[in-house]
XYZ file of C-alpha atoms in Angstrom:
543
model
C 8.421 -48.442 -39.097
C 10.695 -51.818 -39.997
C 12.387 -52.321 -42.506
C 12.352 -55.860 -41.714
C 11.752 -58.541 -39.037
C 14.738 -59.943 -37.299
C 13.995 -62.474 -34.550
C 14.783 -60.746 -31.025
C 15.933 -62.307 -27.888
C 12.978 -64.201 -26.073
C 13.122 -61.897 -23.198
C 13.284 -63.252 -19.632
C 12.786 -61.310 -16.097
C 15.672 -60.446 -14.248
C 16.710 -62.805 -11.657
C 17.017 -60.105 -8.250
C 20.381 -60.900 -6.691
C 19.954 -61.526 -3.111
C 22.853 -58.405 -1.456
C 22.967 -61.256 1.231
C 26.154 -60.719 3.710
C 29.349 -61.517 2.206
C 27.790 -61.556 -1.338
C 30.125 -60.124 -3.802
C 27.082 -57.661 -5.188
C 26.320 -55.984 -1.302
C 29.810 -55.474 -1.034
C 30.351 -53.399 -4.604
C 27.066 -51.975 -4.065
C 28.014 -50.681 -0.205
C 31.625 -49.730 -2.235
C 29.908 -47.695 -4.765
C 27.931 -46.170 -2.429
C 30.583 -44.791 -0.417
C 32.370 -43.172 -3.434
C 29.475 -41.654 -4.673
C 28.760 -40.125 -0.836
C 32.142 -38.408 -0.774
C 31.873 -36.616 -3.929
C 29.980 -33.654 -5.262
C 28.121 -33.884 -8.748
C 26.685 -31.358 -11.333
C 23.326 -32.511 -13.322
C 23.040 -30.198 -16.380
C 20.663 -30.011 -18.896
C 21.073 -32.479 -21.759
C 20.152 -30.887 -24.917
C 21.004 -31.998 -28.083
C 24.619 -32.598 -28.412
C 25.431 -29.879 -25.164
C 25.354 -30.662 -21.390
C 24.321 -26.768 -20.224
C 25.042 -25.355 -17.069
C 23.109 -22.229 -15.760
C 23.130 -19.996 -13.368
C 20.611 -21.285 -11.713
C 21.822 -24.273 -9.755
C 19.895 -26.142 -6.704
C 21.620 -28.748 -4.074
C 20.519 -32.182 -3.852
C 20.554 -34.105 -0.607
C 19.707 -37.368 0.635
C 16.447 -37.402 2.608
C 17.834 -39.478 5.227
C 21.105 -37.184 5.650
C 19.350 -33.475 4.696
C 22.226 -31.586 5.687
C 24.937 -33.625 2.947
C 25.180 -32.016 -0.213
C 25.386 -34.765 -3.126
C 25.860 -31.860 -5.580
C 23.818 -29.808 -7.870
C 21.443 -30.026 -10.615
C 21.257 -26.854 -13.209
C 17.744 -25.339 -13.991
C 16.243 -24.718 -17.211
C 14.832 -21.453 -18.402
C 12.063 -20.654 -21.291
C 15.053 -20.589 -23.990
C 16.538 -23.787 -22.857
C 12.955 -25.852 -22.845
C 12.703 -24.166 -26.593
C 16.062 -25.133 -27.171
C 15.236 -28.777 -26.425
C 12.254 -28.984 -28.592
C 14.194 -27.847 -31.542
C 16.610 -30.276 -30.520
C 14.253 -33.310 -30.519
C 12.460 -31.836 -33.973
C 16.273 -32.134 -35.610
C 17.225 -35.297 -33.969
C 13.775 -36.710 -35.434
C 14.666 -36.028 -39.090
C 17.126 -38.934 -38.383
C 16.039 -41.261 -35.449
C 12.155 -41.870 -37.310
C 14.091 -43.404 -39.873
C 16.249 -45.740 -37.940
C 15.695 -49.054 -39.252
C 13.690 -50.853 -35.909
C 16.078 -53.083 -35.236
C 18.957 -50.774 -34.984
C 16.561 -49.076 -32.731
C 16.285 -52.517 -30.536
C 20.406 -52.467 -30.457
C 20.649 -49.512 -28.913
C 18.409 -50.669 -25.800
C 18.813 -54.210 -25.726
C 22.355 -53.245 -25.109
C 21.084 -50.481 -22.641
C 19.767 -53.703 -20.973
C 23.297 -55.822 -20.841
C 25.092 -52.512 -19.257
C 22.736 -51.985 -16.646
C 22.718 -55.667 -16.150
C 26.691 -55.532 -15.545
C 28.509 -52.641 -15.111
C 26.397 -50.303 -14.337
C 24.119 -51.781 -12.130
C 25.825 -50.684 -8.929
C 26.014 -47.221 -9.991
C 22.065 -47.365 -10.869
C 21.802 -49.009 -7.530
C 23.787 -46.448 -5.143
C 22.402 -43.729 -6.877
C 18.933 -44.652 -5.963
C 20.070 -45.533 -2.434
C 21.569 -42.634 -1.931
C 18.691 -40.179 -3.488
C 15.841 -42.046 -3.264
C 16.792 -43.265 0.378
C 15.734 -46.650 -1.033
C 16.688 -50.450 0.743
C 19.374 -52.179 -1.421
C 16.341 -54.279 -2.259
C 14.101 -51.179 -2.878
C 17.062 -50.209 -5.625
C 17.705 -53.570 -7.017
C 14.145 -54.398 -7.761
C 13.261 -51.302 -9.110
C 16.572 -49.541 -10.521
C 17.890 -52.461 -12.255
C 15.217 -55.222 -12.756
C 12.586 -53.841 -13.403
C 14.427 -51.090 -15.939
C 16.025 -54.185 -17.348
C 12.994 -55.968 -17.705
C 11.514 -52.883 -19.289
C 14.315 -52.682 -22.047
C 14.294 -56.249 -22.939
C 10.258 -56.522 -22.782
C 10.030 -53.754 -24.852
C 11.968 -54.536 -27.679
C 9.653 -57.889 -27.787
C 6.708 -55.935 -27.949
C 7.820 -53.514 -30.144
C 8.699 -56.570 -32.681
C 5.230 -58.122 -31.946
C 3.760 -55.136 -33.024
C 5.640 -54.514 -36.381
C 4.728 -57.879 -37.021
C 1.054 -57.868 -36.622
C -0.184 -57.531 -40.199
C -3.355 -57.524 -42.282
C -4.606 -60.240 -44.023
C -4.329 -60.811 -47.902
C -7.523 -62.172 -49.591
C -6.145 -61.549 -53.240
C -3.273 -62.521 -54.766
C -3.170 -59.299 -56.819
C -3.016 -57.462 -53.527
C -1.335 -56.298 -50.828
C -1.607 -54.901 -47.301
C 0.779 -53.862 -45.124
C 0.746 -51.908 -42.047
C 3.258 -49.212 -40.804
C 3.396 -47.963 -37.306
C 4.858 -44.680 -37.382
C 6.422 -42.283 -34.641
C 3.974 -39.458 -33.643
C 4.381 -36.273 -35.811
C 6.660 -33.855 -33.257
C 8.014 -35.037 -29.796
C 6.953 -36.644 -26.759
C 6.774 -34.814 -23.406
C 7.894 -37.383 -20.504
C 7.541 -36.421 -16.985
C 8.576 -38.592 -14.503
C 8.280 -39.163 -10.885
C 10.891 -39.491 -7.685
C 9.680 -43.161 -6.315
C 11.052 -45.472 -9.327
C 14.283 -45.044 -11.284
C 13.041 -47.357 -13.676
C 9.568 -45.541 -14.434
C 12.232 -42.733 -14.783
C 13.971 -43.881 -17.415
C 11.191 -45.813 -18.806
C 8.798 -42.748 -19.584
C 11.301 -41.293 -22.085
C 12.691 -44.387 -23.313
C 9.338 -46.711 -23.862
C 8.821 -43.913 -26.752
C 11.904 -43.090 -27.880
C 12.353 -46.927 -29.117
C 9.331 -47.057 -31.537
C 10.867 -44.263 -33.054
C 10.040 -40.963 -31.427
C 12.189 -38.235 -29.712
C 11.161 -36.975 -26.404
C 11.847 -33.953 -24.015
C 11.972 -35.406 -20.688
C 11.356 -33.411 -16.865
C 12.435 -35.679 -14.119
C 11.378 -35.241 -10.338
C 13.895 -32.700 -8.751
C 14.146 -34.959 -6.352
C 15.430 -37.953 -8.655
C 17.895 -35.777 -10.808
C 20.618 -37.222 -9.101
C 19.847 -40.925 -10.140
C 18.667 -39.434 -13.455
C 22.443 -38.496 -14.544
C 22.752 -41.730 -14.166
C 20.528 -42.591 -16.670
C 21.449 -40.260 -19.317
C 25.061 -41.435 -18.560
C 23.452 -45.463 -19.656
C 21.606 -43.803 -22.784
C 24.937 -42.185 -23.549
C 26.925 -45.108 -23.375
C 24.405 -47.841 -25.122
C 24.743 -45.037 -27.901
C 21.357 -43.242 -27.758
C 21.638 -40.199 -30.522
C 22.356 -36.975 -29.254
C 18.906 -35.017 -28.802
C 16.464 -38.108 -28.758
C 15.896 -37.577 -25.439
C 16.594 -34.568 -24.030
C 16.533 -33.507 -20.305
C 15.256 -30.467 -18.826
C 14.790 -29.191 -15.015
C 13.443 -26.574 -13.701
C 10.388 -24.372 -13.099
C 7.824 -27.220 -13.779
C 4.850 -24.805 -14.378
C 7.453 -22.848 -17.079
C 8.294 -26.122 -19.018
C 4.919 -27.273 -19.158
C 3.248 -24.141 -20.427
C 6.397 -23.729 -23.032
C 5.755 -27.354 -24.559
C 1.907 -27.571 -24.025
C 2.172 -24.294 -26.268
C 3.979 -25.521 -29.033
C 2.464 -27.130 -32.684
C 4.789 -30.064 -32.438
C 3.702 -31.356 -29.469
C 2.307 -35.062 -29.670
C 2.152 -36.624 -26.324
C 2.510 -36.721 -23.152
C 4.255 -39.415 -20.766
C 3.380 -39.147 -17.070
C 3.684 -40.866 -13.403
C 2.284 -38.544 -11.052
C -0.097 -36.787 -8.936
C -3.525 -36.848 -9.884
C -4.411 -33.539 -9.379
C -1.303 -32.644 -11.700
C -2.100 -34.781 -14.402
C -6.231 -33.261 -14.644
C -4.530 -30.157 -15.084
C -2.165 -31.411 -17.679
C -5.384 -32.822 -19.183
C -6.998 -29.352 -18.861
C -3.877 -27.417 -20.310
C -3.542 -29.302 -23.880
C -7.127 -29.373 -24.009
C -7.449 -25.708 -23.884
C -4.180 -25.454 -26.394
C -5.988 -28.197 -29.257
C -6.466 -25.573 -31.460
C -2.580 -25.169 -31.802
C -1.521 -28.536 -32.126
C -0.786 -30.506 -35.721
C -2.160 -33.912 -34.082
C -4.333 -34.413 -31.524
C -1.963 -35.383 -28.316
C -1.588 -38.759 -27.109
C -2.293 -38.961 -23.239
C -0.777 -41.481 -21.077
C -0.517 -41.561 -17.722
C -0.377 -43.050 -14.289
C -1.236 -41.357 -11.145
C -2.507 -42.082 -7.541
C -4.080 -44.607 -5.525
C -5.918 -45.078 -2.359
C -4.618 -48.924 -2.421
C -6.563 -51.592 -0.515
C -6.137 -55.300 0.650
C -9.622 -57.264 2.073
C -9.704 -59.829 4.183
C -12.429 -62.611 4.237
C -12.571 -64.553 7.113
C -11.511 -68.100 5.664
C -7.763 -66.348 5.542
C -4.538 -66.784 6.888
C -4.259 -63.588 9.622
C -0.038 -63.963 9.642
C -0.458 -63.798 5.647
C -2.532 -60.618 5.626
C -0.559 -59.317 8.047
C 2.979 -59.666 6.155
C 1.269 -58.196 2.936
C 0.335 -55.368 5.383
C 3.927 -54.734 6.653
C 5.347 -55.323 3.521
C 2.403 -53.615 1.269
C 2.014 -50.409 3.078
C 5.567 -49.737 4.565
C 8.491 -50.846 2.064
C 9.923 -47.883 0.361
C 8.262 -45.562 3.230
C 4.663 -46.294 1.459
C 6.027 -44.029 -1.393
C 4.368 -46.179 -4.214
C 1.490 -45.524 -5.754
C 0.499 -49.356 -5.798
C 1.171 -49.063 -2.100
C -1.411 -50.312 0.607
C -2.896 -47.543 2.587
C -6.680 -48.759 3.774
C -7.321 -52.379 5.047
C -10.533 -54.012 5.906
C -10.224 -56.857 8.386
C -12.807 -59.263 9.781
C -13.597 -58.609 13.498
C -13.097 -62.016 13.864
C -9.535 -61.894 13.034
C -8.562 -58.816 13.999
C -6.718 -59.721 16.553
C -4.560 -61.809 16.065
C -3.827 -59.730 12.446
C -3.303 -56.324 14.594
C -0.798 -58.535 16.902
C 1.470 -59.510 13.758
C 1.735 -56.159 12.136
C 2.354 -54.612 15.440
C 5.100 -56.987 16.369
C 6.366 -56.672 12.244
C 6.803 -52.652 12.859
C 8.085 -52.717 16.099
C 10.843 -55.263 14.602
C 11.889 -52.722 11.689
C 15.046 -50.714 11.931
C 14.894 -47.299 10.431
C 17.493 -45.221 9.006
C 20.201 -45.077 6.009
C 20.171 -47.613 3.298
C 23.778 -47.565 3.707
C 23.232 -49.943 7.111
C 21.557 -52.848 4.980
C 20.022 -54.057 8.397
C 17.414 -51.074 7.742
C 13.828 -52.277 6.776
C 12.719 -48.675 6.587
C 14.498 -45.405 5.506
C 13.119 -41.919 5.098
C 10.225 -39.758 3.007
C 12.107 -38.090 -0.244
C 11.814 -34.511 1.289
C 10.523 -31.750 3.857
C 7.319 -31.075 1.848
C 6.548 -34.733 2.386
C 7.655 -34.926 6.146
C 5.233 -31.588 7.327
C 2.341 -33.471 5.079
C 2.820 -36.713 6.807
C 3.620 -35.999 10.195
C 0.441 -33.447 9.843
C -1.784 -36.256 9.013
C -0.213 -38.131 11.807
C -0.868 -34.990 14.138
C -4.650 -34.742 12.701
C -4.758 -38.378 13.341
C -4.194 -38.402 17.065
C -6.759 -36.138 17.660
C -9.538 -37.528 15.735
C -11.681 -39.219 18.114
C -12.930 -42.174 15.332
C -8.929 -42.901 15.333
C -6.834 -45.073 17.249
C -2.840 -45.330 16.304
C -2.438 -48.972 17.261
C 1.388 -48.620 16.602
C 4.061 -46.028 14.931
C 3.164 -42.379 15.013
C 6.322 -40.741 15.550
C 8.397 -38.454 13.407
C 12.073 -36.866 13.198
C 13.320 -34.570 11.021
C 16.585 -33.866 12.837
C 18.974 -35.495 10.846
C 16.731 -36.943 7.685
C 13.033 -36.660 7.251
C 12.157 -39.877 9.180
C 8.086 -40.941 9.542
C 7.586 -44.128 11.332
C 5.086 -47.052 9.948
C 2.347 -45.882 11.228
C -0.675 -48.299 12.040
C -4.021 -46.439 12.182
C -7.641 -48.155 13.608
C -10.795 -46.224 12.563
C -14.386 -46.762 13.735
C -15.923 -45.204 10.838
C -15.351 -46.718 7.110
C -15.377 -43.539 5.290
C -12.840 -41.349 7.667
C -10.301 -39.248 6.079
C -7.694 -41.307 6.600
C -10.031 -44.072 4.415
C -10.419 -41.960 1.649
C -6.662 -39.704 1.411
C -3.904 -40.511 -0.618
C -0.606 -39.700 1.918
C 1.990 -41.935 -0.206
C 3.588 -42.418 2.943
C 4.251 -45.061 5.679
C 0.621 -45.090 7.091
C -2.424 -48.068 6.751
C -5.849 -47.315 8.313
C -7.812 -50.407 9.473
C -11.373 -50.593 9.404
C -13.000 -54.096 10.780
C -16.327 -54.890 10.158
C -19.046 -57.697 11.257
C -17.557 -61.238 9.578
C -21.309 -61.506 8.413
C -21.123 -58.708 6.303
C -19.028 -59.707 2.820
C -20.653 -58.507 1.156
C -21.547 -55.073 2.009
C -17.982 -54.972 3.113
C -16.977 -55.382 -0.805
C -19.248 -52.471 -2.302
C -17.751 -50.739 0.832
C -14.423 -51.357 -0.733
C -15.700 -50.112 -4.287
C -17.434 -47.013 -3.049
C -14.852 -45.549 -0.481
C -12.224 -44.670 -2.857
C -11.944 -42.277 -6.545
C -8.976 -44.045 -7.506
C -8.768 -47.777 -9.183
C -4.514 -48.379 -8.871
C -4.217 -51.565 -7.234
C -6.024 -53.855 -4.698
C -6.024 -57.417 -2.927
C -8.112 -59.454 -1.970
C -7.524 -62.073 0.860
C -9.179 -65.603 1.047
C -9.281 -69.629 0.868
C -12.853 -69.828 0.187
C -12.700 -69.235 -3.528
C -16.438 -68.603 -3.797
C -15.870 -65.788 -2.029
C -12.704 -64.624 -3.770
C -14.937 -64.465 -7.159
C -17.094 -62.337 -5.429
C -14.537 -60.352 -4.450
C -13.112 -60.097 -8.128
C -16.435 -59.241 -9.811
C -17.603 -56.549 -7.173
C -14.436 -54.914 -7.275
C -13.903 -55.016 -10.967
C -13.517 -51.232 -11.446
C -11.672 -50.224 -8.570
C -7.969 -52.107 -9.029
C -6.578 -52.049 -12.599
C -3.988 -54.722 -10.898
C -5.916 -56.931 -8.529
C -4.093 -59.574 -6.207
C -5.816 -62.704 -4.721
C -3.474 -63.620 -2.164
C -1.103 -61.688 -2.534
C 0.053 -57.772 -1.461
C -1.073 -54.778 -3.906
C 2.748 -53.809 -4.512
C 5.678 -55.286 -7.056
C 3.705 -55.720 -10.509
C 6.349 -57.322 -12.915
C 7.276 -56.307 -16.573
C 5.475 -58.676 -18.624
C 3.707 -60.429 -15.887
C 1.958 -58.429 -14.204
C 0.974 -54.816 -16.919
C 0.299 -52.066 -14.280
C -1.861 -49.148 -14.529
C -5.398 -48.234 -12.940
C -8.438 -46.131 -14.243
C -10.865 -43.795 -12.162
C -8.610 -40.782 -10.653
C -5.760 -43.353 -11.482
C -4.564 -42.862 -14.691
C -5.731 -44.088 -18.427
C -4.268 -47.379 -17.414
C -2.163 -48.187 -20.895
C -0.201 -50.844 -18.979
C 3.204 -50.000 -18.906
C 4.978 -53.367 -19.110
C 3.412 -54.509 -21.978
C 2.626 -53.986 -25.944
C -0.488 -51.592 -24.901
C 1.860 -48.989 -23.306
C 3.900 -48.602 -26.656
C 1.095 -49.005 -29.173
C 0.055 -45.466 -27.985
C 4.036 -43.828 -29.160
C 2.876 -44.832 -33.003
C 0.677 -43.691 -35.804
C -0.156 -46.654 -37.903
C -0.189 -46.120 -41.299
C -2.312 -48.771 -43.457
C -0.464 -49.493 -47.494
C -2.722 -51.400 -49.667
C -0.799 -52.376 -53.231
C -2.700 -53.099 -56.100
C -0.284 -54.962 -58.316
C -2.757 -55.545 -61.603
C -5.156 -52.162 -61.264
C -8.459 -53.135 -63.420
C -8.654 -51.486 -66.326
C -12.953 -51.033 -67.020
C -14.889 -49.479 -64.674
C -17.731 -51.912 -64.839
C -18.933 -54.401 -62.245
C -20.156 -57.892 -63.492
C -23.514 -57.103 -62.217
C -23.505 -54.009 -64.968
C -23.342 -57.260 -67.743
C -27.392 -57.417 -69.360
């Protein structure tokens, strides 16, 4: 709740610094990265006012260098998760009275640090773990986290200052928006160090406290961002981190009377049984759970036949194959006019053939690996399953290495038929299916588009005839939560461009913008009465 309303900084987007050779930034960056290579680290569980180490204690490696050890993170067991509940509830007694714009301090100054000196940490650490492109990290690590700090406090204010009219003079209304009643549960995925961070930290600032499971594969980078919260001055037990048995944690929070919401980037299949779980538990629970989350996509770009082939085929290469195609905004399925096929398959073919693959640590690398070996057997499964599907054609890629990191290559896929597997599946990895169809059929082509997929992430639509591009936007309404018109399905931008998708994708509450953190409050409406009547009698009781 505010105490008060303090004008905030008018927020602005992070300009992305370019890591161009001899820039001072790629040369700290490739500095920090080396120091952080050489040395071994312990994660521990952050609880309260402890950093725990167990005896439980798994390496972490970077995907493009499997054999390195990084260090270890420490796993969590029933008492710990319990632990860090109570920890929250107790920190809560406190931080849901912070005045708001203390609140603001805290991460508008987590904003400055990881603007400055902690942005090449953020950076490396991403690199490194993620086996992310320096411009992979920068854009996600430290923009878009920044952006997410700053644009957050400015929503938060707009928020506290949205109040209810006042028709009398003898009255007055005024509208609180409270933290939930217990703790947030954040869980977080391994593809963005910002949604990372974000998860816990979009509802810790409008006043709640938050247990929070990263990806085990992004504990390394998430030290890091405890380490920020630490140092921006984040209260002890706010947010506090757990890792471990996933199933475990789950079932020991879903479980418990305090819980008030949950915060999640993930699988879809993962998040209908999260959905499942508290539904089954409602009976325990004080409030009834807020539900937010964000989950997969079967991402698709169109072509009409008015377009620009080179365009679609850059927002191809660069759609479907930065970060390894580990985004869930990430273009997987493309439908191309037969009349421009050609000269579209030519680009992306020479565009992939052109990429260098390996470590981000040689910045001359488009392309680096897939996060782990469960990913690497999936994809180079589908890739196996792909070559011997009659229907398919791999126009370009298809090869795989898992000798020294867990390398797929972009992987170009034709199909004959519109609704083949490789259509339909999610593989969050470095592969696009093509279908082309007759230039004559739009149309069809569009409820084709709609039909094909359960998920509604994000989608693009190519063309210079803009009667056709409104088509495009009203038969595809309910299938992209973030739709492009000339543009590639990946890179939505805090306050620009809110992300989230519906169907199998998620309940699309827009992180980025003011309907992400309306759902971490409870408003609370206070009408004043400041001359109560004294006769119970209307005017229409008068003879």
């Amino acid at each position: 709740m505010a105490s008060g309303f303090f004008k905030v900084p008018e927020p602005l987007n992070e300009a992305v610094k370019s890591y161009a050779p001899g820039s001072p930034e790629r040369k700290e960056v490739q500095n920090m990265y080396r120091e952080l290579y050489q040395q071994q680290i312990n994660v521990p569980l952050y609880i309260g006012d402890k950093e725990i180490t167990t005896d439980k204690k798994v390496a972490m490696t970077p995907p493009h260098d499997h054999k390195h050890i990084l260090g270890y993170y420490h796993e969590a067991d029933q008492s710990h998760v319990k632990l860090a509940i109570e920890s929250a509830l107790e920190a809560r007694k406190k931080w849901s009275k912070m005045p708001w714009e203390n609140r603001a301090s805290i991460f508008l100054k987590m904003a400055e640090l990881l603007a400055g000196p902690f942005r090449a940490k953020m950076n490396a650490s991403t690199m490194i773990a993620q086996s992310k492109t320096v411009h992979q990290a920068e854009i996600d690590a430290a923009c878009e986290l920044i952006d997410f700090f700053r644009f957050n406090v400015k929503f938060m204010t707009d928020i506290y200052q949205d109040q209810p009219i006042r028709n009398s003079q003898t009255e007055w209304n005024r509208l609180e928006h409270r933290p939930l009643e217990g703790f947030v549960y954040a869980i977080s995925p391994f593809n963005f160090t910002s949604i990372a961070a974000n998860l816990p930290a979009s509802a810790a600032m409008m006043g709640n406290v938050v247990v929070w499971k990263p990806s085990e594969s992004q504990m390394y980078s998430a030290k890091v961002i405890m380490e920020l919260f630490d140092e921006a001055g984040l209260p002890k037990g706010v947010i506090n981190l757990v890792s471990g048995d996933p199933v475990m944690i789950s079932n020991t929070i879903f479980s418990h009377a305090d819980f008030a919401g949950v915060h999640f980037t993930g699988s879809t299949n993962v998040f209908k049984g999260i959905y499942t779980k508290i539904g089954s538990n409602i009976m325990k629970y004080k409030t009834y759970p807020r539900i937010v989350g964000e989950t997969g996509g079967k991402d698709f770009i169109v072509m009409h036949p008015s377009s620009d082939p080179k365009a679609v085929a850059v927002s191809i290469s660069r759609g479907a194959f930065e970060f390894q195609g580990q985004k869930c905004s990430a273009a997987s399925r493309a439908y191309i006019p037969a009349s421009k096929w050609e000269e579209v398959k030519k680009y992306v073919i020479e565009d992939v053939k052109s990429f260098k693959q390996g470590s981000p640590e040689d910045m001359s690398n488009f392309v680096c690996a897939v996060i782990n070996r469960t990913a690497f057997d999936k994809l180079s499964g589908v890739i196996e399953k792909a070559k011997s599907d009659k229907d398919l054609e791999i126009l370009v890629g298809g090869g795989y290495d898992d000798t020294k990191g867990y390398f797929i290559e972009p992987t170009l896929i034709q199909s004959k038929d519109a609704k083949n597997w490789t259509m339909e599946t999610e593989f969050f990895g470095p592969i696009m299916t093509v279908y082309v169809y007759d230039d004559a059929k739009w149309s069809e082509t569009l409820a084709l588009v709609n039909s094909t997929s359960n998920y509604a992430l994000t989608g693009a639509v190519f063309s210079k005839d803009r009667y056709a591009a409104q088509e495009a936007v009203e038969a595809l309404e309910n299938c992209a939560g973030n739709f492009y018109i000339n543009d590639k399905p990946t890179g939505a931008v805090v306050g620009q461009q809110p992300f989230g998708g519906a169907r199998g994708s998620g309940t699309n509450d827009k992180a980025g913008s003011y309907l992400n953190l309306v759902r971490w409050v409870s408003p609370r409406m206070i009408k004043e009465n400041f001359v109560p009547p004294t006769d119970y009698k209307y005017p229409f009781l008068g003879e």
